[in-house]
Amino acid sequence: MALPKAKEDATATRLAGLSLPADAGWSRAAREDALARLQAQGVPQRRDEYWRFTNPSAFTAPEVAEAPSRDLPDEIPLGAEADRLTVVFTDGVFDPDASDALEGEGMEIARLAGAPDIHWARDLYGTLEARGQDPVDRPLAALNTAFATDGVLIRVSGKVTRPVSIVYRHRDARSDVLLHHVIRIDADAALTLVEAGPAGARSNIVIEADIAQGGAFHHVRDQGREHDRSATTAGFARLGEAAVYKSFTLSANGALTRNEHVIECLGNGGIAHVAGAAIGDAAAHPFHHDDTVFITHDALDCESRQVFKKVLKNGAVGVFQGKILVREGAQKTDGYQISQSLLLDEDSQFLAKPELEIYADDVACSHGSTTGAIDEEALFYLRSRGVPEGPATDLLVLAFLAEALDEIDDPDIAGVLRDQLSGWLSRHATR
Amino acid sequence: MLEIKNLHVKLEEEDKQILKGVDLTVEAGKVHAIMGPNGSGKSTLSYVLSGREGYEVTEGSATLDGTDILALEPEERAAEGLFLAFQYPVEIPGVGNMTFMRTAVNAQRKARGEVELSSADFLKLVRARAQELQIDADMLKRPVNVGFSGGEKKRNEILQMAMLEPKMCILDETDSGLDVDAMKLVASGVNALRDEGRGFLVITHYQRLLDHITPDVVHIMADGRILKTGGPDLALEVEKNGYTDLIAEGA
């Protein structure tokens, strides 16, 4: 079917400045397929149902809106709390001096750019992204697969002694970053991956994670706290029998963020948990944060959880689109979804679209979405005990976010993120 | 210590006068009880004194050791030494009971220019006080009042009182929802805090709490005023004859 004219034009405009990497090598076929997908779908536009609450134009414009970088030396970055194998990308460009040697016990690790023909990566690159295009188009992810300039390829088969940390640094106010990471967890292996920092003025990052039987992938991400950047991410995961996928994202500030998760539970007894805490104050800079999740249950006895919390003030906007699809025969599915926002004033807004689509008859699925203000009773109770209004409000905000942070298994990582949230609150005194 | 003069209070939202000229003085070291039927304005008095929103003082004053507390924010009143044990303690999911109490204790110390308690010192203190009230470690770890029974909530109020060491304690219907054993425990907690430097205002509907916390002075409140003041015997009279006769007599 031909695209509408406006969409076709927008797609052509976006593609005009892009070309497939000359040294794509083994990934060329996957990239060409992805480009064909993108051309068939067209870039997302405001009128698309899947973009009803978030205007994608900043992601699709040929020019990157200016987003100055900020030096923020005052906090411990996520990842520094433990000994990790660190890979640094500055404005999307691999920084060999700042990075550790790409080798680690229990794993193979390489860069996407210039990687030799690694058969496991060739089989996976673009594969999970392509699977994730049905039933909803994800053209930005296809664009990423086609044009990604670099990324990290990790295959874990044994015991990993140093978890991996991908650190993003942003210096160039006009950088346009396209990175694509591929993770393969072999049977009974496990990996913790931390991503931290603002990737660029505009960034589009895709992770494909294929988790074999009994494997576990823990992913924690901190998107930095820059104001003007726009960021879109998509995490595609495929879970085998009894595989575990857990992902948590902290987003403080950011003009525009869209984080998608597309997860398929294909083996019996798989566990998929995705969670996020977002906090934004639109007084001086715009803040629009969108979490879009699609979890498919296609096996027996799988468990999925979505826990998303947003704290919004001074006209900040939060969006949640979350779906649980239970296919025929996926009996004993345990699906849970909660999305909540705390509005600290009357100017902020939260838009939520929770969905369940169930074709099996023996499942337990629940979803809930709430939006509300600070509980005045609780605030008075705290103040009557001597806690001033500002700190009392902060305590209640942190309490609200706690349920999402509780999804993080590693207490040290959770501690770092909690400190960052406390710091944010103290810089954005409420009353 | 606490001096209330000709206090008139109306609801902010509607034109309804609740307190119509309350006069009351609680001296240091004394326990005063206020009894009265439902709707007499007892709880409103406690809310107004602690600074809850929704009330407007139209006339009169309330001072604590000479400080006009009505002009202060709730947290400032607390730092001045005023404490209200809530009739319905509030549940705060996500805030640990221990964190809550340490934050409160140190906020008050900070406001008074005192040194904040270290974690270790706080922990030692809270464990000792909790033990006296039969509050176990689990209750200290759980979120504030979440999943607590009625008795646990009230014991938790008294624990906060013991930790904050206020000079003026107001207990709003602390006996409501308690069985006899729980009430005895709460009362012994309160009695342990009786001290010549500390005043108490015990608000209650029934006389039974006063069997365990013996008041020095009893006031009968009805229709927004103190109708009658007497000794502990007055409470027994209420128990025996109810409020109707007393109110008829006072009117």
XYZ file of C-alpha atoms in Angstrom:
682
model
C 0.000 0.000 0.000
C 1.374 3.370 -0.954
C 2.165 5.742 1.865
C 0.261 8.988 2.248
C 2.089 11.782 0.459
C 3.056 13.652 3.634
C 4.526 10.518 5.135
C 6.355 9.590 1.990
C 7.879 13.069 1.837
C 8.866 13.039 5.495
C 10.490 9.647 5.037
C 12.405 10.775 1.962
C 13.567 13.899 3.800
C 14.816 11.874 6.752
C 16.568 9.362 4.533
C 18.214 12.000 2.370
C 21.079 12.536 4.783
C 21.614 8.877 5.637
C 23.466 6.077 3.921
C 24.181 2.472 4.847
C 27.668 2.150 6.305
C 30.190 1.341 3.575
C 31.813 -1.330 5.724
C 28.540 -2.927 6.808
C 29.863 -6.303 5.687
C 27.908 -9.156 7.267
C 25.196 -6.832 8.526
C 24.446 -5.369 5.095
C 21.631 -7.796 4.289
C 19.866 -7.105 7.605
C 20.330 -3.373 7.095
C 18.857 -3.490 3.590
C 15.863 -5.443 4.901
C 15.392 -2.871 7.655
C 15.582 -0.032 5.165
C 12.896 -1.735 3.084
C 10.721 -2.044 6.223
C 11.217 1.611 6.995
C 10.368 2.649 3.459
C 7.216 0.565 3.536
C 6.131 1.946 6.911
C 7.271 5.536 6.561
C 8.591 7.553 9.488
C 6.159 8.006 12.387
C 3.907 11.016 12.378
C 1.676 12.666 14.888
C -1.441 11.232 13.268
C -0.299 7.644 13.777
C -2.288 5.928 16.501
C 0.896 4.711 18.199
C 2.142 8.302 18.418
C -1.062 9.880 19.568
C 0.378 11.188 22.811
C 3.926 11.938 21.682
C 4.933 14.085 18.762
C 7.710 12.214 16.924
C 8.781 15.101 14.717
C 11.979 15.770 16.681
C 13.003 12.153 15.990
C 12.304 12.361 12.279
C 13.412 15.893 11.410
C 16.478 15.995 9.147
C 18.105 18.568 11.428
C 18.927 17.898 15.065
C 17.582 20.548 17.451
C 20.396 22.135 19.419
C 20.949 20.505 22.798
C 23.943 21.789 24.729
C 25.754 19.296 26.901
C 26.097 19.870 30.624
C 28.956 19.075 32.914
C 27.536 17.355 35.938
C 30.475 16.305 38.056
C 28.589 16.253 41.336
C 27.210 12.747 41.379
C 28.413 9.206 41.298
C 27.487 7.935 37.852
C 25.630 4.704 37.573
C 28.117 1.951 36.881
C 30.865 3.341 39.088
C 29.547 1.528 42.154
C 31.158 -1.737 41.063
C 34.006 -3.067 38.952
C 32.631 -3.135 35.442
C 33.867 -3.586 31.920
C 33.269 -0.068 30.653
C 32.577 0.840 27.042
C 32.364 4.557 26.305
C 30.633 6.265 23.406
C 31.013 10.019 23.079
C 28.289 11.425 20.846
C 27.863 7.929 19.488
C 31.537 7.502 18.662
C 33.482 4.762 20.416
C 36.127 6.204 22.711
C 38.985 3.675 22.924
C 40.969 5.667 25.475
C 38.130 5.871 27.954
C 37.006 2.281 27.363
C 38.344 -0.926 28.813
C 39.774 -3.608 26.561
C 36.894 -5.468 24.971
C 37.413 -8.816 26.621
C 35.894 -10.445 29.619
C 35.652 -13.779 31.290
C 32.609 -15.797 30.274
C 31.764 -13.665 27.285
C 32.597 -12.555 23.788
C 32.391 -8.822 23.336
C 33.019 -6.735 20.224
C 31.989 -3.518 18.590
C 29.383 -3.572 15.868
C 31.490 -1.299 13.675
C 34.116 -3.342 11.919
C 33.161 -6.560 13.685
C 34.240 -9.686 11.861
C 31.526 -11.972 10.583
C 30.366 -13.395 13.878
C 27.675 -15.854 12.955
C 25.625 -15.503 16.140
C 25.473 -11.747 15.709
C 24.660 -12.010 12.026
C 21.747 -14.306 12.879
C 20.452 -11.895 15.500
C 21.139 -8.412 14.129
C 17.790 -6.926 13.075
C 15.998 -10.228 13.689
C 14.284 -9.369 16.968
C 13.600 -5.846 15.752
C 11.897 -7.290 12.660
C 9.844 -9.666 14.835
C 8.804 -6.678 16.934
C 7.284 -4.921 13.912
C 4.154 -7.016 14.182
C 1.457 -6.037 15.026
C 2.685 -2.462 15.505
C 5.043 -0.570 13.185
C 8.248 0.626 14.816
C 9.887 2.583 12.010
C 12.425 4.328 14.245
C 13.805 0.930 15.247
C 13.991 -0.143 11.600
C 15.795 3.100 10.845
C 18.234 2.265 13.606
C 18.929 -1.237 12.300
C 19.552 0.140 8.815
C 21.825 3.026 9.771
C 23.361 2.287 13.177
C 26.974 3.405 13.136
C 28.185 1.342 16.059
C 27.175 -0.585 19.130
C 28.266 -3.468 21.303
C 27.864 -7.168 20.554
C 27.928 -9.387 23.628
C 27.520 -13.119 23.859
C 27.546 -14.585 27.328
C 28.152 -18.282 27.725
C 29.956 -18.686 31.025
C 30.345 -16.978 34.331
C 30.809 -13.247 33.896
C 33.079 -11.724 36.512
C 32.802 -8.129 35.332
C 29.370 -6.888 34.375
C 29.286 -4.530 31.407
C 28.682 -0.819 31.616
C 27.997 1.279 28.530
C 28.700 4.924 29.278
C 27.371 7.651 27.026
C 28.911 11.082 26.897
C 27.491 14.078 25.157
C 29.682 16.999 24.014
C 28.410 18.119 20.613
C 25.192 20.184 20.752
C 24.088 18.816 17.359
C 25.119 15.172 17.617
C 22.801 12.595 16.087
C 23.442 9.181 17.559
C 22.393 5.787 16.196
C 23.672 2.843 18.228
C 22.574 -0.766 18.104
C 23.543 -3.323 20.730
C 23.068 -7.064 20.379
C 23.064 -9.310 23.423
C 22.921 -13.062 23.398
C 22.646 -14.960 26.653
C 23.325 -18.669 26.250
C 21.610 -21.336 28.333
C 21.933 -20.752 32.089
C 24.262 -17.786 31.614
C 23.633 -14.343 33.069
C 24.613 -10.751 32.393
C 24.015 -7.420 34.042
C 24.241 -4.495 31.650
C 24.260 -0.926 32.846
C 23.764 1.995 30.474
C 24.407 5.462 31.785
C 24.466 9.002 30.563
C 23.032 11.162 27.799
C 23.869 9.582 24.445
C 23.774 12.779 22.392
C 21.721 15.782 21.344
C 19.466 13.331 19.556
C 19.793 9.610 20.036
C 18.157 6.445 18.832
C 19.379 3.327 20.592
C 18.215 -0.225 20.011
C 19.036 -3.284 22.076
C 18.214 -6.756 20.903
C 18.471 -9.382 23.628
C 18.059 -13.058 22.954
C 17.921 -15.080 26.156
C 18.189 -18.840 25.945
C 16.792 -21.402 28.348
C 17.532 -20.534 31.963
C 19.491 -17.425 30.990
C 19.095 -14.087 32.718
C 19.559 -10.543 31.481
C 19.473 -7.673 33.941
C 19.448 -4.234 32.437
C 19.559 -0.929 34.302
C 19.641 2.375 32.511
C 20.083 5.946 33.626
C 19.362 8.387 30.831
C 21.308 11.252 32.402
C 19.785 14.557 33.319
C 20.282 16.815 30.371
C 17.405 19.050 29.430
C 17.166 19.629 25.707
C 18.156 16.268 24.271
C 15.713 13.936 22.570
C 16.103 10.222 23.032
C 14.334 7.202 21.695
C 15.192 3.683 22.733
C 13.785 0.296 21.873
C 14.571 -2.897 23.705
C 13.609 -6.078 21.888
C 13.816 -9.281 23.885
C 13.081 -12.912 23.165
C 12.858 -15.259 26.125
C 13.372 -18.984 26.043
C 12.262 -21.474 28.673
C 12.647 -20.134 32.223
C 14.609 -17.176 30.893
C 14.651 -13.937 32.867
C 14.611 -10.390 31.503
C 14.606 -7.478 33.903
C 14.976 -3.905 32.798
C 14.775 -0.662 34.746
C 15.157 2.885 33.456
C 15.606 6.128 35.351
C 14.822 9.257 33.384
C 15.314 12.652 34.961
C 14.800 15.658 32.707
C 14.865 15.488 28.897
C 12.855 17.445 26.349
C 11.654 14.280 24.661
C 12.015 10.627 25.545
C 10.337 7.583 24.091
C 11.393 4.262 25.585
C 9.888 1.173 23.973
C 10.094 -2.399 25.185
C 8.993 -5.257 22.976
C 9.218 -8.602 24.715
C 8.242 -12.074 23.615
C 7.965 -14.924 26.096
C 8.351 -17.969 23.872
C 9.462 -20.641 26.349
C 7.519 -21.950 29.333
C 8.159 -20.301 32.678
C 9.832 -17.140 31.391
C 9.945 -13.998 33.505
C 9.902 -10.468 32.074
C 9.921 -7.417 34.303
C 10.168 -3.881 32.985
C 10.056 -0.834 35.173
C 10.809 2.836 35.033
C 10.907 5.969 37.121
C 10.698 9.311 35.375
C 10.830 12.735 36.932
C 10.526 16.051 35.156
C 10.079 19.738 35.833
C 9.018 21.727 32.789
C 9.432 25.150 34.428
C 12.562 26.084 32.496
C 12.887 23.261 29.950
C 10.294 21.082 28.260
C 9.778 17.566 29.590
C 7.895 14.879 27.723
C 8.438 11.258 28.663
C 6.803 8.286 26.988
C 7.050 4.631 28.024
C 5.613 2.238 25.500
C 5.638 -1.469 26.299
C 4.405 -4.505 24.406
C 4.717 -7.908 26.045
C 3.610 -11.055 24.238
C 2.965 -14.266 26.126
C 3.243 -17.243 23.814
C 4.090 -20.055 26.234
C 2.851 -21.619 29.445
C 3.409 -20.241 32.921
C 5.196 -17.021 32.068
C 5.189 -14.007 34.326
C 5.394 -10.404 33.229
C 5.408 -7.190 35.247
C 5.326 -3.583 34.124
C 5.822 -0.965 36.834
C 6.089 2.634 35.669
C 6.020 5.733 37.852
C 6.239 9.344 36.818
C 6.583 12.523 38.831
C 5.586 15.590 36.862
C 5.672 19.279 37.634
C 5.230 22.656 36.014
C 3.621 21.401 32.836
C 5.639 18.216 32.390
C 3.965 15.488 30.329
C 4.082 11.765 30.975
C 2.818 9.043 28.649
C 2.346 5.338 29.190
C 1.214 2.858 26.560
C 1.411 -0.669 27.834
C 0.051 -3.840 26.380
C -0.059 -7.445 27.452
C -0.916 -9.834 24.634
C -1.669 -13.396 25.687
C -1.732 -15.726 22.718
C -3.916 -18.766 22.408
C -2.549 -21.560 24.528
C -0.426 -19.335 26.781
C -2.172 -20.729 29.842
C -1.217 -19.867 33.421
C 0.083 -16.511 32.289
C 0.628 -14.096 35.157
C 0.592 -10.573 33.767
C 0.709 -7.418 35.834
C 0.874 -3.837 34.784
C 0.765 -0.637 36.810
C 1.373 2.894 35.597
C 1.058 5.808 37.950
C 1.784 9.459 37.929
C 2.169 11.987 40.680
C 1.261 15.453 39.466
C 2.832 18.133 41.612
C 0.638 20.896 40.164
C -2.339 21.437 37.898
C -0.299 22.197 34.772
C 1.246 18.772 34.347
C -0.443 15.878 32.634
C -0.325 12.116 32.368
C -1.736 10.198 29.428
C -2.122 6.457 29.783
C -3.312 3.689 27.536
C -3.184 0.329 29.276
C -4.269 -2.643 27.168
C -4.873 -6.333 27.663
C -5.566 -8.693 24.788
C -6.109 -12.243 25.910
C -6.784 -15.390 23.890
C -6.226 -17.972 26.628
C -8.788 -18.829 29.280
C -6.679 -19.737 32.295
C -4.651 -16.626 32.993
C -4.308 -13.964 35.670
C -3.772 -10.528 34.192
C -4.304 -7.228 35.885
C -3.594 -3.657 35.051
C -4.040 -0.375 36.819
C -3.337 3.220 36.071
C -3.677 6.120 38.461
C -2.852 9.763 38.525
C -2.962 11.948 41.580
C -1.493 14.704 43.669
C 0.518 14.581 46.886
C -1.593 13.045 49.644
C -2.472 16.037 51.826
C -3.268 13.830 54.830
C 0.164 12.232 54.684
C 1.787 15.623 54.181
C 0.040 17.032 57.253
C 0.975 13.978 59.289
C 4.650 14.453 58.428
C 4.529 18.187 59.092
C 2.769 17.693 62.415
C 5.805 15.624 63.418
C 8.111 18.512 62.591
C 9.174 17.710 59.025
C 8.983 20.946 56.991
C 6.774 21.003 53.928
C 9.601 20.759 51.347
C 11.395 17.740 52.794
C 8.029 16.145 53.624
C 6.950 16.480 49.998
C 10.266 15.038 48.808
C 9.864 12.095 51.150
C 6.425 11.396 49.686
C 7.732 11.723 46.113
C 10.499 9.206 46.825
C 7.965 6.941 48.488
C 5.853 7.115 45.352
C 8.811 6.138 43.165
C 9.975 3.427 45.566
C 7.743 0.746 44.072
C 9.475 1.143 40.714
C 12.979 1.237 42.240
C 12.136 -1.905 44.193
C 12.152 -3.713 40.850
C 15.941 -3.384 40.741
C 17.564 -6.522 42.151
C 20.977 -5.017 42.862
C 20.779 -2.891 46.036
C 23.948 -0.924 45.191
C 22.548 0.140 41.839
C 19.210 1.017 43.417
C 21.076 3.074 46.027
C 22.893 5.112 43.374
C 19.628 5.862 41.574
C 17.860 6.745 44.823
C 20.629 9.238 45.636
C 20.281 10.771 42.192
C 16.549 11.194 42.704
C 17.116 12.800 46.124
C 19.600 15.156 44.525
C 17.148 16.041 41.801
C 14.436 16.788 44.353
C 16.693 19.020 46.388
C 17.528 21.011 43.243
C 13.848 21.345 42.346
C 12.401 22.438 45.675
C 8.658 22.119 45.462
C 7.300 24.679 47.880
C 1.998 26.040 79.311
C -0.885 25.827 76.833
C -3.194 28.788 77.062
C -6.315 28.974 74.947
C -8.412 32.120 75.191
C -11.861 32.735 73.777
C -11.070 30.576 70.726
C -13.615 30.828 67.906
C -13.163 28.615 64.864
C -15.226 28.069 61.742
C -14.856 25.748 58.793
C -13.087 27.437 55.901
C -15.267 25.876 53.229
C -18.643 26.574 54.750
C -20.005 29.129 57.117
C -20.187 26.829 60.093
C -18.949 27.843 63.515
C -17.429 24.879 65.373
C -15.688 26.422 68.365
C -17.564 29.241 70.044
C -15.224 30.646 72.647
C -12.998 27.990 74.236
C -11.035 28.979 77.325
C -8.552 26.465 78.650
C -5.198 26.506 80.396
C -3.047 23.391 80.768
C -0.243 23.819 83.279
C 3.115 22.046 83.042
C 3.030 18.682 84.800
C -0.746 18.401 84.588
C -3.056 16.106 82.682
C -6.257 17.709 81.492
C -9.030 15.676 79.927
C -11.681 16.968 77.595
C -14.821 14.898 77.370
C -17.878 15.580 75.355
C -20.463 14.119 73.041
C -19.860 13.632 69.327
C -19.870 16.889 67.423
C -18.973 18.994 70.443
C -15.792 20.298 68.779
C -13.197 18.210 70.691
C -11.360 16.941 67.648
C -11.599 20.302 65.899
C -9.769 21.809 68.846
C -6.922 19.322 68.416
C -6.738 19.942 64.654
C -6.725 23.710 65.023
C -3.984 23.557 67.624
C -1.809 21.312 65.451
C -2.352 23.393 62.321
C -4.473 21.288 60.003
C -5.836 23.157 56.994
C -9.522 23.824 56.520
C -10.209 25.814 59.677
C -10.359 29.536 60.227
C -9.758 31.134 63.593
C -12.172 34.047 63.766
C -11.424 35.179 67.314
C -9.266 34.369 70.292
C -5.756 32.986 70.749
C -3.701 29.934 71.622
C -0.189 30.179 73.010
C 2.390 27.633 74.049
C 4.736 29.048 76.686
C 3.792 32.480 75.433
C 4.348 31.751 71.717
C 1.378 32.368 69.447
C 1.131 28.932 67.877
C -1.770 29.774 65.595
C 0.574 31.934 63.504
C 2.980 29.025 62.955
C 3.201 26.290 60.323
C 2.464 22.761 61.611
C 6.173 21.838 61.592
C 7.027 24.985 63.569
C 4.429 24.115 66.177
C 5.982 20.666 66.438
C 9.414 22.187 66.909
C 7.961 24.388 69.652
C 7.065 21.180 71.445
C 3.460 20.517 70.475
C 2.467 16.959 69.627
C -0.849 15.536 68.453
C -1.498 11.817 68.708
C -3.946 11.297 65.836
C -7.308 9.646 66.233
C -6.702 8.068 62.812
C -2.940 7.754 62.259
C -2.132 8.128 58.568
C -0.704 5.294 56.475
C 2.259 6.318 54.321
C 3.232 3.572 51.870
C 6.851 3.672 50.750
C 8.178 5.553 53.793
C 9.780 3.304 56.376
C 8.655 3.878 59.942
C 12.239 4.234 61.114
C 13.162 6.703 58.350
C 10.047 8.680 59.166
C 10.879 8.941 62.858
C 14.533 9.753 62.324
C 13.604 12.459 59.808
C 11.109 13.931 62.269
C 13.411 13.832 65.276
C 16.268 15.424 63.372
C 14.057 18.021 61.680
C 12.924 19.183 65.108
C 16.432 19.187 66.477
C 17.614 21.186 63.500
C 14.770 23.687 63.883
C 15.738 24.170 67.532
C 19.421 24.578 66.693
C 20.363 21.290 68.355
C 22.781 18.672 67.064
C 21.125 15.982 64.946
C 21.179 12.396 66.241
C 23.516 9.995 64.496
C 22.010 6.840 63.008
C 23.567 4.731 65.725
C 22.313 6.902 68.583
C 18.883 7.114 67.046
C 18.726 3.363 66.613
C 19.672 2.753 70.229
C 17.068 5.173 71.464
C 14.255 3.941 69.257
C 14.897 0.311 70.148
C 14.729 1.038 73.850
C 11.538 3.082 73.566
C 9.932 0.599 71.178
C 10.564 -2.236 73.569
C 8.679 -0.473 76.349
C 5.681 -0.245 74.050
C 6.087 -3.840 72.823
C 6.785 -2.632 69.308
C 8.932 -5.177 67.499
C 11.672 -4.607 64.952
C 9.347 -5.573 62.130
C 6.949 -2.731 62.941
C 9.835 -0.304 62.821
C 10.894 -1.529 59.423
C 7.480 -1.523 57.791
C 6.090 1.545 56.018
C 4.472 4.030 58.388
C 1.246 2.534 59.767
C 0.704 0.389 56.651
C -0.929 -2.878 57.602
C -0.807 -1.979 61.304
C -3.730 -3.052 63.490
C -5.662 -0.358 65.358
C -3.656 -1.047 68.494
C -0.343 -1.012 66.632
C -1.163 2.352 65.092
C -1.901 3.899 68.479
C 1.229 2.391 70.026
C 3.169 3.817 67.110
C 1.741 7.257 67.923
C 2.923 6.938 71.507
C 6.335 5.768 70.305
C 6.638 8.914 68.187
C 5.654 10.946 71.220
C 8.327 9.218 73.284
C 10.945 9.855 70.607
C 10.044 13.499 70.032
C 9.717 14.328 73.739
C 7.247 17.178 73.228
C 6.360 19.501 76.084
C 2.659 19.598 75.235
C 0.925 16.389 74.192
C -2.579 16.265 72.784
C -4.155 12.829 72.537
C -7.180 12.750 70.269
C -9.480 9.818 71.075
C -6.462 7.592 71.564
C -8.724 4.936 73.094
C -10.936 4.577 70.028
C -10.662 1.172 68.419
C -8.605 -0.328 71.243
C -9.367 -3.364 73.339
C -8.628 -3.255 77.055
C -5.145 -4.755 76.811
C -4.087 -2.404 74.047
C -5.498 0.522 75.970
C -3.519 -0.431 79.080
C -0.343 -0.619 77.022
C -0.960 2.772 75.460
C -1.859 4.280 78.835
C 1.297 2.968 80.462
C 3.266 4.498 77.601
C 1.633 7.823 78.255
C 2.074 7.556 82.014
C 5.775 6.855 81.540
C 6.040 10.245 79.871
C 4.257 12.128 82.617
C 6.711 14.632 83.888
C 6.591 17.922 85.711
C 7.759 19.761 82.625
C 5.143 18.268 80.324
C 1.458 18.987 79.853
C -1.198 16.639 78.495
C -4.579 17.242 76.935
C -6.462 13.974 76.636
C -9.520 14.112 74.426
C -11.916 11.256 74.863
C -15.519 10.332 74.479
C -15.534 7.691 77.172
C -14.357 7.663 80.708
C -12.566 4.308 80.476
C -9.238 5.710 79.211
C -9.187 7.949 82.278
C -9.180 4.865 84.501
C -5.676 4.291 83.197
C -4.485 7.832 82.647
C -5.666 9.656 85.734
C -6.377 13.287 84.890
C -5.812 16.234 87.204
C -8.600 18.248 85.613
C -11.637 17.212 83.567
C -13.514 19.504 81.215
C -16.864 18.833 79.621
C -17.210 20.261 76.158
C -20.452 20.729 74.246
C -21.458 22.835 71.291
C -18.036 24.425 70.904
C -17.567 25.544 74.502
C -16.224 24.223 77.782
C -19.392 23.804 79.852
C -18.023 22.479 83.064
C -14.661 21.892 84.707
C -13.921 19.668 87.673
C -11.731 16.924 89.102
C -11.539 13.243 88.078
C -14.971 12.755 89.674
C -16.544 14.627 86.812
C -15.518 11.851 84.451
C -17.228 9.302 86.665
C -20.358 11.393 86.652
C -20.388 11.276 82.844
C -19.918 7.546 82.948
C -22.870 7.183 85.292
C -25.352 9.710 83.982
C -24.271 10.469 80.402
C -23.800 13.888 78.903
C -27.434 14.948 78.605
C -27.979 15.990 82.224
C -24.640 17.770 82.442
C -25.308 19.714 79.303
C -28.822 20.631 80.403
C -27.382 21.775 83.701
C -24.646 23.825 82.030
C -26.924 25.490 79.489
